[in-house]
Coordinates of C-alpha atoms and ligand atoms in Angstrom, one line a residue:
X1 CA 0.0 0.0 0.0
X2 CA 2.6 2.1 -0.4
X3 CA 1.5 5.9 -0.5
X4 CA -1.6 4.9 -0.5
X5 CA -4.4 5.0 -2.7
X6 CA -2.8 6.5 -5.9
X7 CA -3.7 9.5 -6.7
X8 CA -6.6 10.6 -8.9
X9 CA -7.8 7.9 -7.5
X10 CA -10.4 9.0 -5.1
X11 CA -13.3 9.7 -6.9
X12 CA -13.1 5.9 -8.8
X13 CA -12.7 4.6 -5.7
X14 CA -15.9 6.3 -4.2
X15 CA -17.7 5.3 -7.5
X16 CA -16.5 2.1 -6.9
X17 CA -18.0 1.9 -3.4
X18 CA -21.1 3.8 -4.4
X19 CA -20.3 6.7 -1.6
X20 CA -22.6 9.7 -1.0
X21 CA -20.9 13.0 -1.1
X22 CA -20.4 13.2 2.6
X23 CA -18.9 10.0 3.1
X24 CA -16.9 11.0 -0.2
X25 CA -15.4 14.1 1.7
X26 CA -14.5 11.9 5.1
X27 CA -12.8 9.2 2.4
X28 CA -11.4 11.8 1.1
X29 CA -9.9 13.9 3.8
X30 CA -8.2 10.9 5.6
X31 CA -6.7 9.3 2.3
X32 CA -5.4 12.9 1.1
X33 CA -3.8 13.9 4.4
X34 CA -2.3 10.1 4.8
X35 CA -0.6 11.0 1.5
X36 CA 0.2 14.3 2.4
X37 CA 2.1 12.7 5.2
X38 CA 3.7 10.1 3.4
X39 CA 4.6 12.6 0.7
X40 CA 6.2 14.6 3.2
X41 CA 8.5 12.0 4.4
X42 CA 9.2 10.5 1.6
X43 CA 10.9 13.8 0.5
X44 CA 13.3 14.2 3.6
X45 CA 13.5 9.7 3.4
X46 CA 13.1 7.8 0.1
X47 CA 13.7 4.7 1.6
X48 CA 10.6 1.9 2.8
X49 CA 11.3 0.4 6.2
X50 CA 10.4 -2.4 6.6
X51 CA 9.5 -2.4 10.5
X52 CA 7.8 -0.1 12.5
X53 CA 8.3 0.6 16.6
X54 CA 6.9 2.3 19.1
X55 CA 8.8 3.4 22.4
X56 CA 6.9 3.9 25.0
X57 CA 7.3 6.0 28.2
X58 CA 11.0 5.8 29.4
X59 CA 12.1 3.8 26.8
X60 CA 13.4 5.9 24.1
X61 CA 16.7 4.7 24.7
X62 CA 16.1 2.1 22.4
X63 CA 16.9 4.7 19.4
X64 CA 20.8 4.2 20.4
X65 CA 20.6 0.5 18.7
X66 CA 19.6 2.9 15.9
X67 CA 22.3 3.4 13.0
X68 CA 20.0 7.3 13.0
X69 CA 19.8 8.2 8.6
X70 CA 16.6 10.8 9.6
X71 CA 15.1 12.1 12.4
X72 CA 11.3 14.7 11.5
X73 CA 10.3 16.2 15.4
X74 CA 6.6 15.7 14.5
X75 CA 5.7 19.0 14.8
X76 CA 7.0 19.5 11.5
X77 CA 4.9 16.4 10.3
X78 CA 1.7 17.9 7.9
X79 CA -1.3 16.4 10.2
X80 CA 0.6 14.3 13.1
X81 CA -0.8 15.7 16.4
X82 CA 2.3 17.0 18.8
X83 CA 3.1 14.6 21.9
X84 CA 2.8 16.8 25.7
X85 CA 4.0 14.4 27.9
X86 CA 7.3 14.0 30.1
X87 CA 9.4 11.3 28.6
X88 CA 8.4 11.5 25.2
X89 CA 10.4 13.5 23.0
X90 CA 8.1 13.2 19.9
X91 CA 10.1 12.3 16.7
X92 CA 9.8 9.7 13.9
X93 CA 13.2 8.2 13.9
X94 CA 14.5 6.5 10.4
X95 CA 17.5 4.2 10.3
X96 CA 18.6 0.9 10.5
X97 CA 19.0 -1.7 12.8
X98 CA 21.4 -4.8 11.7
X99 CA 20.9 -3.5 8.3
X100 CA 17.0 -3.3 8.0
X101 CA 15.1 -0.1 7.7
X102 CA 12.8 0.9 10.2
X103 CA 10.9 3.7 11.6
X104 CA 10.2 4.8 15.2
X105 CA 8.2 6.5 16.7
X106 CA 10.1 8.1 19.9
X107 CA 7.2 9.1 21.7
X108 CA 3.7 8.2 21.0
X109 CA -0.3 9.6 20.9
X110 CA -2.3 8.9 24.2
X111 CA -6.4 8.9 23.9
X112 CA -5.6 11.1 27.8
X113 CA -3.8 13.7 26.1
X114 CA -6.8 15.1 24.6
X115 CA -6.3 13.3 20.8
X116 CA -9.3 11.6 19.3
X117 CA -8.9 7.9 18.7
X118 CA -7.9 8.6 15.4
X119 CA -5.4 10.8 15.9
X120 CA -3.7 8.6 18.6
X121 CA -3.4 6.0 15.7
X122 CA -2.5 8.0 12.7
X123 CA 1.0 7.7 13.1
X124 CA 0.6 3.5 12.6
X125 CA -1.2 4.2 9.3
X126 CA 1.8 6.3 8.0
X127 CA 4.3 3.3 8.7
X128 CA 2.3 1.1 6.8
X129 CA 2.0 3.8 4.2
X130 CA 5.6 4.5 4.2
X131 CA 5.5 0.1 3.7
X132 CA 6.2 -1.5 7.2
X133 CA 4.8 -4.9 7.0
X134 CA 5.7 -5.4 10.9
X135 CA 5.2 -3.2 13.8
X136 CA 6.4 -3.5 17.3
X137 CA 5.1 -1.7 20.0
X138 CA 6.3 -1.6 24.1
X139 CA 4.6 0.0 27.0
X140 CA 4.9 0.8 30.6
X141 CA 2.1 -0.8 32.3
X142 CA 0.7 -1.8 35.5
X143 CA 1.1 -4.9 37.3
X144 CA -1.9 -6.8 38.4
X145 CA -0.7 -10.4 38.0
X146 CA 0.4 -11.4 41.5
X147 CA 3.4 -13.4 40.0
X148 CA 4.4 -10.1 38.7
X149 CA 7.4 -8.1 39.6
X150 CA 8.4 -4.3 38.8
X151 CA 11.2 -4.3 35.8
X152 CA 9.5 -7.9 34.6
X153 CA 9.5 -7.4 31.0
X154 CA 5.8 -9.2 29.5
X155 CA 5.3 -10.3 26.2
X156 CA 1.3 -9.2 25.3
X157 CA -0.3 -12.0 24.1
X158 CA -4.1 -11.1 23.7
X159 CA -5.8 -7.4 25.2
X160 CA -8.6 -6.2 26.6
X161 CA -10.3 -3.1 25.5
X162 CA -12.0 -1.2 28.7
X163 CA -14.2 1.7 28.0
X164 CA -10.8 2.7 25.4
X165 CA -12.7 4.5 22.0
X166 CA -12.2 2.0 19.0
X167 CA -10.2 3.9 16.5
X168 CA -12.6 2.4 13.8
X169 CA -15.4 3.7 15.0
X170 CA -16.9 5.7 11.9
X171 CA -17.4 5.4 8.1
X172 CA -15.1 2.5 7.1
X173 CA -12.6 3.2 4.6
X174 CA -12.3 -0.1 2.5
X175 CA -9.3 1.3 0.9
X176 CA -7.4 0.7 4.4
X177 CA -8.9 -2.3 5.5
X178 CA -12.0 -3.9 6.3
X179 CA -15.6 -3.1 8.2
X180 CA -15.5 -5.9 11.2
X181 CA -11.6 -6.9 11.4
X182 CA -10.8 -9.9 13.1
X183 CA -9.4 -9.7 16.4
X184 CA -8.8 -13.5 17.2
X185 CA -4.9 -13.7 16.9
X186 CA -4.1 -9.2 16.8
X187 CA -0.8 -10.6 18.5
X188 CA 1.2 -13.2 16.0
X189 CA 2.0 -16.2 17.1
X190 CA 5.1 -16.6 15.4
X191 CA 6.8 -13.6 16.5
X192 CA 6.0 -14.6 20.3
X193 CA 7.3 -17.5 19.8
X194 CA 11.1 -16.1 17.9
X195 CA 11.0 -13.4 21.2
X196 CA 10.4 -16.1 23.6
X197 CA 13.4 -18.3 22.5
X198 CA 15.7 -14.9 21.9
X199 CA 15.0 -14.0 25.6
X200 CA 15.5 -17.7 26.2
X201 CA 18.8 -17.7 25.0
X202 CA 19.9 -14.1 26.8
X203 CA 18.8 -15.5 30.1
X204 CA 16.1 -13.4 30.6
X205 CA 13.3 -14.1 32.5
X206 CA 9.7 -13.2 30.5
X207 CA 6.2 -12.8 31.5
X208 CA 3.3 -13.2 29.3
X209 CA -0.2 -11.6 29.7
X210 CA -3.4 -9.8 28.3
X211 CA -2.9 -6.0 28.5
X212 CA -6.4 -4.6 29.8
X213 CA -6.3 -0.7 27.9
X214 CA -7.7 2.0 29.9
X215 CA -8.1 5.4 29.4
X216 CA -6.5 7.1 31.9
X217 CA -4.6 9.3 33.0
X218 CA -5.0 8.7 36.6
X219 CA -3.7 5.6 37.8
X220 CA -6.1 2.9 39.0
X221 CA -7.9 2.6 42.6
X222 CA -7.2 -0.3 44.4
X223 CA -10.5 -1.5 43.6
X224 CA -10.1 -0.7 39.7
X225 CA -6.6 -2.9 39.8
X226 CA -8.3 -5.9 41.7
X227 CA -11.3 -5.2 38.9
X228 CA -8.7 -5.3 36.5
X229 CA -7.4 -8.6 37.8
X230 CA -10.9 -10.7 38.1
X231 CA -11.7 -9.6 34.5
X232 CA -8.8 -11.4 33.1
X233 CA -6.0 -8.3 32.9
X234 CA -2.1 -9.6 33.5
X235 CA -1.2 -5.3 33.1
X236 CA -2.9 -2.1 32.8
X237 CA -1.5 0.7 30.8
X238 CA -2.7 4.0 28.7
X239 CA -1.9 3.4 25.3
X240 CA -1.3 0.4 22.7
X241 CA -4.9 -1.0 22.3
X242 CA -5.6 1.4 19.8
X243 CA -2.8 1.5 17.4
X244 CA -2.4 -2.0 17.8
X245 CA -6.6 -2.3 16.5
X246 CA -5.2 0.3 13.1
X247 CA -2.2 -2.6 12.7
X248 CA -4.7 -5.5 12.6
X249 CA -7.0 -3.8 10.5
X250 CA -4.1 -3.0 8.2
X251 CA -2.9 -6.4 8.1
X252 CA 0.6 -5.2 10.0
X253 CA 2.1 -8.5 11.7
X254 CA 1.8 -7.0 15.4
X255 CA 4.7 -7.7 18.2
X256 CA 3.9 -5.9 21.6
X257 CA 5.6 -5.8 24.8
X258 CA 5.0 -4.1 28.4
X259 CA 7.5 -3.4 31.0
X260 CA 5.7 -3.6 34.5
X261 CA 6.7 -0.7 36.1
X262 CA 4.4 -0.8 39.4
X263 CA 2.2 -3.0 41.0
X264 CA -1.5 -2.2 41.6
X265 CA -2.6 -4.8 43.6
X266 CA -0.2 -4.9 46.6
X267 CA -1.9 -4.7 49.8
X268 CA 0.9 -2.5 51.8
X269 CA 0.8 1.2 50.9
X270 CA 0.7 1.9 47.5
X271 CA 0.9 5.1 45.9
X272 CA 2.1 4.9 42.0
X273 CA 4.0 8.4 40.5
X274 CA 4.7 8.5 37.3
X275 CA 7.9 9.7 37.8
X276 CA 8.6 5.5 39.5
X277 CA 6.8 4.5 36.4
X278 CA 9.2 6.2 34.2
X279 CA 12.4 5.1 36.1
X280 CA 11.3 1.3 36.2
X281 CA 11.2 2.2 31.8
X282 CA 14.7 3.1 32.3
X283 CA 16.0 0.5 34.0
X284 CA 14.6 -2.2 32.2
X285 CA 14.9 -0.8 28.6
X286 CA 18.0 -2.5 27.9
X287 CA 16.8 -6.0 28.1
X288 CA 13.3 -4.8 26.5
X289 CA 16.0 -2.9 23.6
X290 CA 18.3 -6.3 23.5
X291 CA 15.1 -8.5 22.7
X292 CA 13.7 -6.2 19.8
X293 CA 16.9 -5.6 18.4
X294 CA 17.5 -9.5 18.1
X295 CA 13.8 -10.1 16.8
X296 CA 14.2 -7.3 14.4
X297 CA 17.4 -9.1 12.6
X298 CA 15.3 -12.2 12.8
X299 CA 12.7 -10.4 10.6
Ligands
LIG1 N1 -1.9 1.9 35.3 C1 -2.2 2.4 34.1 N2 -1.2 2.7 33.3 C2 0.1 2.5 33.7 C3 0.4 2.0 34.9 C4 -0.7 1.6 35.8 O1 -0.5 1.2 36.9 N3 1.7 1.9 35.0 C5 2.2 2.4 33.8 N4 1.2 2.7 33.0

């Protein structure tokens, strides 16, 4: 799909799907400004990566595994919202990582931040616009699993949406993927299994669980992590659940991992800051950074 519909394109395509003028200006508007974007880019980087990553909170670091070709701040991307928040620096990083392009996003979109759903997951359409066919995405989350330890690194095998907006809610545009996308398997298999075995072989202990997307931005109550617990959530965290719905209705081959950084459920006193969340990121990025960089030159 790269650059998107092609243009000159739009109006076949809405004859095609018999649209009505008003859906034809929503189809429209998203497809042109994805391929404003892409344009964009594509101007400052010719090049297609081939994966697509998103850091999350404390865990930019990452970008140092990054042989850096490009970096575009994204307030000079045409139609990317601007990140607020402490600990996200809020760039698309181009480069390559044991000689495969990819793209990162250091610094991502958050639903709490005021963005619509859309706009939290615009930036995973542009990747597979600019022709990522795999996208892998960390987190700081929330413990909830007893077994669970802060700095545990957890491989996300299935989520649960709670009261997050579905990015997809709206006219469907066919051109990006389709009306009522499957969500059996958004996590592949495959690539759980290669990350399993690379963390196998680097000695390091790994978790697996069901992320449980919220909202926030307040941390949970005790009785909203318990909640959390009983209805089947390993972690609990502010973001992913979104873009990773965009990736599976794009057909991206998803790859997601949290780093616990707190634990709700303890019974001793337990306040959360997200200044403990972000240090936990620090200090366990570079075993989250050593497992993605391995799995990306398995790609
Ligand atoms: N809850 C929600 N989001 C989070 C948490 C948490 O405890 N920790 C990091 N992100």
């Amino acid at each position: 799909m790269e650059g998107g519909v092609r243009g000159g394109a739009i109006p076949y395509i809405c004859t095609l799907y018999k649209s009505t003028a008003v859906e034809y200006v929503f189809m429209s508007n998203i497809i042109q400004q994805l391929q404003e974007t892409t344009r964009y880019i594509k101007n400052i980087y010719p090049y297609s990566p081939r994966i697509g990553i998103v850091l999350g909170s404390g865990l930019g670091n990452f970008a140092r595994e990054l042989a850096i070709e490009k970096e575009i701040p994204y307030s000079e991307i045409p139609h990317f919202p601007v990140s607020t928040v402490e600990g996200h620096p809020g760039k698309l990083l181009f480069g390559e990582i044991s000689g495969k392009k990819v793209v990162a996003m250091a610094g991502r979109f958050h639903f709490y931040e005021g963005y619509d759903a859309g706009q939290v997951a615009y930036p995973i359409r542009i990747m597979k616009f600019l022709g990522i066919e795999f996208l892998l995405i960390s987190n700081a989350a929330g413990g909830v699993n007893p077994d669970f330890r802060v700095g545990d690194l957890m491989i996300i095998t299935d989520h649960i949406s709670f009261a997050t907006v579905n990015p997809l809610v709206g006219k469907n545009v066919s051109e990006l993927g389709p009306r009522f996308p499957d969500m059996s398997h958004p996590y592949r298999k495959d690539l759980i299994q290669k990350a399993k075995a690379i963390a196998n072989t680097m000695n390091f202990p790994l978790k697996e669980g069901v992320y449980f997307g919220v909202t926030g931005p307040t941390f949970e109550t005790r009785a909203e992590y318990k909640m959390i617990r009983k209805l089947g959530g390993d972690a609990v965290g502010m973001s992913t659940v979104q873009e990773v719905i965009i990736a599976v209705h794009m057909e991206l081959a998803v790859f997601a991992m949290s780093v616990i950084t707190d634990i709700g459920i303890r019974e001793e006193e337990n306040t959360i800051t997200h200044q403990e969340v972000l240090q936990a990121a620090i200090d366990a990025e570079p075993r989250l950074s050593a497992i993605f960089k391995k799995l990306i030159e398995e790609l």
